[in-house]
Coordinates of N, CA, C and O in Angstrom, one line a residue:
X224 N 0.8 -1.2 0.0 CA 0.0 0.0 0.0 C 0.9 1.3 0.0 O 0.5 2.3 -0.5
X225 N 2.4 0.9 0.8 CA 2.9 2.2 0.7 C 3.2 2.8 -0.3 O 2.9 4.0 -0.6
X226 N 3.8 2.0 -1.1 CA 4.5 1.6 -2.8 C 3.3 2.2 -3.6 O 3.5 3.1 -4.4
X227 N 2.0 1.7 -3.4 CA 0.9 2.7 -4.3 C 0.9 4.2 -3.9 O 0.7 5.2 -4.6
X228 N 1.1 4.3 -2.6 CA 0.4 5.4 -2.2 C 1.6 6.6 -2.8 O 1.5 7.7 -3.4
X229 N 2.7 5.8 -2.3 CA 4.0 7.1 -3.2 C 3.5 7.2 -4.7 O 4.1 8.1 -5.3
X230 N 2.6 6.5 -5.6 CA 3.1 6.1 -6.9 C 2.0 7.5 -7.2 O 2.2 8.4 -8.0
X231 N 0.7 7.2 -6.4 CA -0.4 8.4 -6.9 C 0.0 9.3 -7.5 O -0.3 9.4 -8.7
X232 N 0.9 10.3 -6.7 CA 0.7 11.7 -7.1 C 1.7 11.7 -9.1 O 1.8 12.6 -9.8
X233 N 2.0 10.6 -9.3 CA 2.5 10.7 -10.4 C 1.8 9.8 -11.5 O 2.2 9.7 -12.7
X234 N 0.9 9.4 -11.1 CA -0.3 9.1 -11.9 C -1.6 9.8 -12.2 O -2.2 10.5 -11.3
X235 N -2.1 9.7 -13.5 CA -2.9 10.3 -14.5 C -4.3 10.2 -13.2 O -4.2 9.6 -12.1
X236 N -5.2 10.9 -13.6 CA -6.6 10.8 -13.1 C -7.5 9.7 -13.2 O -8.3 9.3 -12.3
X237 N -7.2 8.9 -14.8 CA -8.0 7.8 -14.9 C -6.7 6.7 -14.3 O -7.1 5.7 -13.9
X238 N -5.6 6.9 -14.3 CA -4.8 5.9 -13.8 C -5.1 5.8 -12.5 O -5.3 4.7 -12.0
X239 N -5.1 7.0 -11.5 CA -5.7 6.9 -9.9 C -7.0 6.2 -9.7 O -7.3 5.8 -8.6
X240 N -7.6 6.2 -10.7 CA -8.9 5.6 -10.7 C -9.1 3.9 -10.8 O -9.9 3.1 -10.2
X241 N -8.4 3.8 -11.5 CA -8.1 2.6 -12.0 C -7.4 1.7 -10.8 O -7.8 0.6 -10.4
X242 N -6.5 2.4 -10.3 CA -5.5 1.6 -8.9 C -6.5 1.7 -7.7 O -6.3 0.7 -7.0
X243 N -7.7 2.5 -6.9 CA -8.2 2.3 -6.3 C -9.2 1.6 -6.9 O -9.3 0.6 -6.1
X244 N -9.8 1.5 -7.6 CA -10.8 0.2 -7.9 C -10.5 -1.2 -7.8 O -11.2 -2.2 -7.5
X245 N -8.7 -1.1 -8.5 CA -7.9 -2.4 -7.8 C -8.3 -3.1 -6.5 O -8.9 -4.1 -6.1
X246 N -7.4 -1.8 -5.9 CA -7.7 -1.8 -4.0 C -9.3 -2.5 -3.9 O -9.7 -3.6 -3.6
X247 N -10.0 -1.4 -4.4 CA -11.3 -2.2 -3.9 C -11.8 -3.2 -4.3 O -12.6 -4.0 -3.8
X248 N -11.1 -3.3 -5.7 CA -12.2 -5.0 -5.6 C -11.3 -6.2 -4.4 O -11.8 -7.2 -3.8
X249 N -9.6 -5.8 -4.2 CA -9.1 -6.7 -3.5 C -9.5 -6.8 -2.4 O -9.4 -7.8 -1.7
X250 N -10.2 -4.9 -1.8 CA -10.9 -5.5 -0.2 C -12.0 -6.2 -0.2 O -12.0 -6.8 0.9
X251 N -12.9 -6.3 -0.8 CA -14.0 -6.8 -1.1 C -13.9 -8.5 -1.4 O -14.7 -9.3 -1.0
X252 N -13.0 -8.7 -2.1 CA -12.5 -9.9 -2.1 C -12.2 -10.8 -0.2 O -12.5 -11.9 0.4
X253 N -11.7 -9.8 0.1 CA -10.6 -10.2 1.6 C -12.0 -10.4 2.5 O -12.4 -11.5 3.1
X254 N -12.9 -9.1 2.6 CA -14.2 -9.4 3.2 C -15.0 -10.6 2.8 O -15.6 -11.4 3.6
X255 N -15.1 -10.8 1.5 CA -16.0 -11.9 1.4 C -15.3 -13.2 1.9 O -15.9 -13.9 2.6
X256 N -13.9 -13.6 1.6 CA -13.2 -14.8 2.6 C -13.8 -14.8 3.7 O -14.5 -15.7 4.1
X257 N -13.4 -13.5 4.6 CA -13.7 -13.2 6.2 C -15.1 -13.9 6.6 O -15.4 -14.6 7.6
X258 N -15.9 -13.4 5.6 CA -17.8 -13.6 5.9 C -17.5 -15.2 5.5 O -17.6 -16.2 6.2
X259 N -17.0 -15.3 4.5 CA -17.4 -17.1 4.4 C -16.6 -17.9 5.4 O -17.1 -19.0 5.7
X260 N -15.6 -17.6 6.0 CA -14.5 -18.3 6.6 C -15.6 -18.6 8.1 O -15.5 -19.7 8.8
X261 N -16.8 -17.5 8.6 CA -17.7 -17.5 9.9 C -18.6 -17.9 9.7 O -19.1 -18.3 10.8
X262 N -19.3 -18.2 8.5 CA -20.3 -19.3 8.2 C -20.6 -20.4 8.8 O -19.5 -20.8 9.2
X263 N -21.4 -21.1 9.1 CA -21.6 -22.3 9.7 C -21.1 -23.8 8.7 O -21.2 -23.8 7.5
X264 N -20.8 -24.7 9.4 CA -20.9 -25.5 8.3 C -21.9 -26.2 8.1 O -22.6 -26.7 9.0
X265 N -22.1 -26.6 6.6 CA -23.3 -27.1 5.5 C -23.6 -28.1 6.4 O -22.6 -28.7 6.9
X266 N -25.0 -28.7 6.7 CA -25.5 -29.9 7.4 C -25.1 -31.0 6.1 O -25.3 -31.0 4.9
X267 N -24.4 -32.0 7.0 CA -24.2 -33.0 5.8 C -25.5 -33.9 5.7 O -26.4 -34.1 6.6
X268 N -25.5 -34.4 4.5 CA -27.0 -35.0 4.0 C -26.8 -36.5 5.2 O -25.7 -36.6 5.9
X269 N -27.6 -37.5 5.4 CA -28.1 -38.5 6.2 C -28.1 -39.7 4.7 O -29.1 -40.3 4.2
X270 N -27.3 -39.8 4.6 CA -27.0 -41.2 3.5 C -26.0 -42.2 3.5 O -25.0 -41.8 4.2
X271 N -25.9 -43.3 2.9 CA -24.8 -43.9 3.4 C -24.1 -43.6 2.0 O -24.7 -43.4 0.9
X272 N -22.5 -43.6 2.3 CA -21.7 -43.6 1.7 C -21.5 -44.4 0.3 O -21.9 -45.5 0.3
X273 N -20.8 -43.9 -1.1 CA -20.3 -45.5 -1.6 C -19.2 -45.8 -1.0 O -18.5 -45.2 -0.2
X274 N -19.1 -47.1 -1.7 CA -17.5 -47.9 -1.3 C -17.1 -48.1 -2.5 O -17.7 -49.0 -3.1
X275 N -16.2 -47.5 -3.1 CA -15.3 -47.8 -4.8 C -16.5 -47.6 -6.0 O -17.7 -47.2 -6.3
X276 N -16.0 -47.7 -6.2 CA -17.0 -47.4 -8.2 C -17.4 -48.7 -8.2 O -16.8 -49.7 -7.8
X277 N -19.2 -48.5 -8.8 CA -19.9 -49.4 -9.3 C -19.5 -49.9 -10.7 O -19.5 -49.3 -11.7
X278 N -19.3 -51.3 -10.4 CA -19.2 -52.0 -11.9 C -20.2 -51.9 -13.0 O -19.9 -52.1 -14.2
X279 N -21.5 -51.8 -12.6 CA -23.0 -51.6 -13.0 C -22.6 -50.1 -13.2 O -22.3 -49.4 -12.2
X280 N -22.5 -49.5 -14.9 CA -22.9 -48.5 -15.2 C -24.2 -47.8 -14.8 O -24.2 -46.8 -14.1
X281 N -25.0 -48.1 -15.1 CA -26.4 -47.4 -14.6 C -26.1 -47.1 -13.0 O -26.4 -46.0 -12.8
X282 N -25.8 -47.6 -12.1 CA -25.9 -47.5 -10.5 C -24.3 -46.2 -10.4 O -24.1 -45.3 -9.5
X283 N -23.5 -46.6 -11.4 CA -22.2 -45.8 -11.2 C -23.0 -44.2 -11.8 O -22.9 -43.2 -11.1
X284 N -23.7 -44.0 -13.0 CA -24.1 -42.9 -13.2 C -25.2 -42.3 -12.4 O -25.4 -41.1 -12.6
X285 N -26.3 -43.2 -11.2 CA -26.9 -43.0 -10.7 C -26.2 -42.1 -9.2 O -26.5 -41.2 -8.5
X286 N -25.3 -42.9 -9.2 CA -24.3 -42.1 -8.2 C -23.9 -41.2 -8.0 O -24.1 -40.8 -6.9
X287 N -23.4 -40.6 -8.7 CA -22.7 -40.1 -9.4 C -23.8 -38.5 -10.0 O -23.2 -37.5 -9.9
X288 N -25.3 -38.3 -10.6 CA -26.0 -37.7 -10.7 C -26.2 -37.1 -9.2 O -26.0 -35.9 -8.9
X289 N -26.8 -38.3 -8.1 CA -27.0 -37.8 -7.1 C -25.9 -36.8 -6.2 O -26.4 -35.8 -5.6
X290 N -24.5 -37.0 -6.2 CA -23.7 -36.3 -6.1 C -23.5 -34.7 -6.6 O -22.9 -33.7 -6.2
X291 N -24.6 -35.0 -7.9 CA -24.7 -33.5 -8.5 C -25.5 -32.8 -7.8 O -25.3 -31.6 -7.4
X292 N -26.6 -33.6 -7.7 CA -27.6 -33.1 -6.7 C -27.6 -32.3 -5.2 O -28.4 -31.4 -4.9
X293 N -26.5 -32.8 -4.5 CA -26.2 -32.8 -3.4 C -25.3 -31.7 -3.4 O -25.4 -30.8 -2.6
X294 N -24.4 -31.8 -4.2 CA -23.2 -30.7 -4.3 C -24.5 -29.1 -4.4 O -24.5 -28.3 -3.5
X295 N -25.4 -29.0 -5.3 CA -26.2 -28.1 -5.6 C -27.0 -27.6 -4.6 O -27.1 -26.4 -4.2
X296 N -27.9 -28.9 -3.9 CA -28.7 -28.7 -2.5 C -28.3 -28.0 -1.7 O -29.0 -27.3 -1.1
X297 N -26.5 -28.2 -1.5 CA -25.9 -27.9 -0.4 C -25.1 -26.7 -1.0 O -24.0 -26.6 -0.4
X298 N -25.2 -26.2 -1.6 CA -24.3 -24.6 -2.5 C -23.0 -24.8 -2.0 O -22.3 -24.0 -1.4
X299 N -22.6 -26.1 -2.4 CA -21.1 -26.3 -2.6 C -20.5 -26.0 -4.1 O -19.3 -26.0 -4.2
X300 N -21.4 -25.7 -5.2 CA -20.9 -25.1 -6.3 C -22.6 -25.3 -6.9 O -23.6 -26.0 -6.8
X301 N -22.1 -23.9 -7.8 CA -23.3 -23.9 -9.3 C -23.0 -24.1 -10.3 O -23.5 -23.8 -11.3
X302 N -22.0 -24.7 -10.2 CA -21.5 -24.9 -12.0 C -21.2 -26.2 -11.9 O -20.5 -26.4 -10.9
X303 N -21.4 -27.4 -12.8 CA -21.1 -28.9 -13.2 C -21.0 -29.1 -14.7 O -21.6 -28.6 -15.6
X304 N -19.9 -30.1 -14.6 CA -19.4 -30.5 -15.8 C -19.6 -32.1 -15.6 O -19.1 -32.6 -14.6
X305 N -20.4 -32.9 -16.5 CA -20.6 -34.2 -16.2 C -19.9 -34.7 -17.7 O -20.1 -34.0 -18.7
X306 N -19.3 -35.7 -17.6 CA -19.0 -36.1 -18.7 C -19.2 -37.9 -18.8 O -18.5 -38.6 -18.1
X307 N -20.0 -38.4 -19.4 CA -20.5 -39.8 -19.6 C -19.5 -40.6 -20.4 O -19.4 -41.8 -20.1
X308 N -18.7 -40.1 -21.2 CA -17.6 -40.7 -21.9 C -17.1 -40.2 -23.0 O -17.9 -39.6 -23.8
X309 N -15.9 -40.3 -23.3 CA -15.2 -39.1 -24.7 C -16.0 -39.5 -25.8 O -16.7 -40.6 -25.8
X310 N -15.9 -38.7 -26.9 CA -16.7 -38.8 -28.0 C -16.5 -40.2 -28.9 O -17.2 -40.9 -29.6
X311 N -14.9 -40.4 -28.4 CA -14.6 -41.6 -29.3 C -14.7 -43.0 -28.6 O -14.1 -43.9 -29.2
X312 N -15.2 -43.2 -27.6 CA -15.5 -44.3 -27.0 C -16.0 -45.5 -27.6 O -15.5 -46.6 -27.5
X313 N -17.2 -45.2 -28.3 CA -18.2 -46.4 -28.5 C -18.3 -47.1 -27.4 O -17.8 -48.2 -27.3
X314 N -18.9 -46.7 -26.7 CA -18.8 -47.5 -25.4 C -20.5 -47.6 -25.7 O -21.1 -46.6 -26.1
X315 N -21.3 -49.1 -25.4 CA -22.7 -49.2 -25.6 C -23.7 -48.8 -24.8 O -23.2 -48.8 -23.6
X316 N -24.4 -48.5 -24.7 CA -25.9 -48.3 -23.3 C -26.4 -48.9 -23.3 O -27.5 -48.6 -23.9
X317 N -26.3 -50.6 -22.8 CA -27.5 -50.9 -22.6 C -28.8 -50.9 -22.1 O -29.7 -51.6 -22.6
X318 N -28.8 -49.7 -21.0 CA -29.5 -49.5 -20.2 C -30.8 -48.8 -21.0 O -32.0 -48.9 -20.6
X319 N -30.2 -47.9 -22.3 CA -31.5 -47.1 -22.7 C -31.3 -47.6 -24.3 O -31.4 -46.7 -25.1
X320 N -31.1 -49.7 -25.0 CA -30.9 -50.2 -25.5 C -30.2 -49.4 -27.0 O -30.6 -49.5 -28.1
X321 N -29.0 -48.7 -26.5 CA -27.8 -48.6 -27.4 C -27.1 -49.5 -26.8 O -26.7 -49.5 -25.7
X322 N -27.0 -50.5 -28.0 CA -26.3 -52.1 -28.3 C -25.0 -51.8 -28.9 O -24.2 -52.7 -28.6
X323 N -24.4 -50.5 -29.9 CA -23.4 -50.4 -30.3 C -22.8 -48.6 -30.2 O -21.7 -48.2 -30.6

């Protein structure tokens, strides 16, 4: 802060402008840590656990959805990326009778 504060008087108007808006988005940043760091923590859901990955695709993607679910319920994130398998897989579905 000292280092800015000497630098002002030799910076433009819109450049002073520009370096406290810095500052401020960085305090704003530091407060919202502070507020989330005092938060309570998220009630964990009442389920049982898995144990390793399901060999049964349908119960592994069943899993696996629910986890999306839960991540969302509980605003552990809003953004998901699910990916079922690379484009070049050919990997079959039986489940919703894609055989090849």
């Amino acid at each position: 802060m000292d280092e800015a504060r000497s630098l002002q008087p030799h910076l433009s108007g819109n450049d002073n402008l520009r370096l406290d808006e810095y500052f401020a988005s960085i305090r704003d940043i530091e407060q919202r840590i502070q507020r989330a760091a005092q938060l309570p923590e998220p009630p964990r859901p009442d389920m049982a656990q898995p144990t390793g990955i399901p060999t049964n695709l349908q119960e592994h993607m069943r899993i696996l959805c629910d986890l999306l679910v839960l991540a969302f319920q509980a605003d552990v994130t809003r953004v998901s990326t699910f990916v079922l398998a690379n484009e070049g897989s050919n990997r079959p579905y039986p489940i919703i009778s894609v055989s090849e």
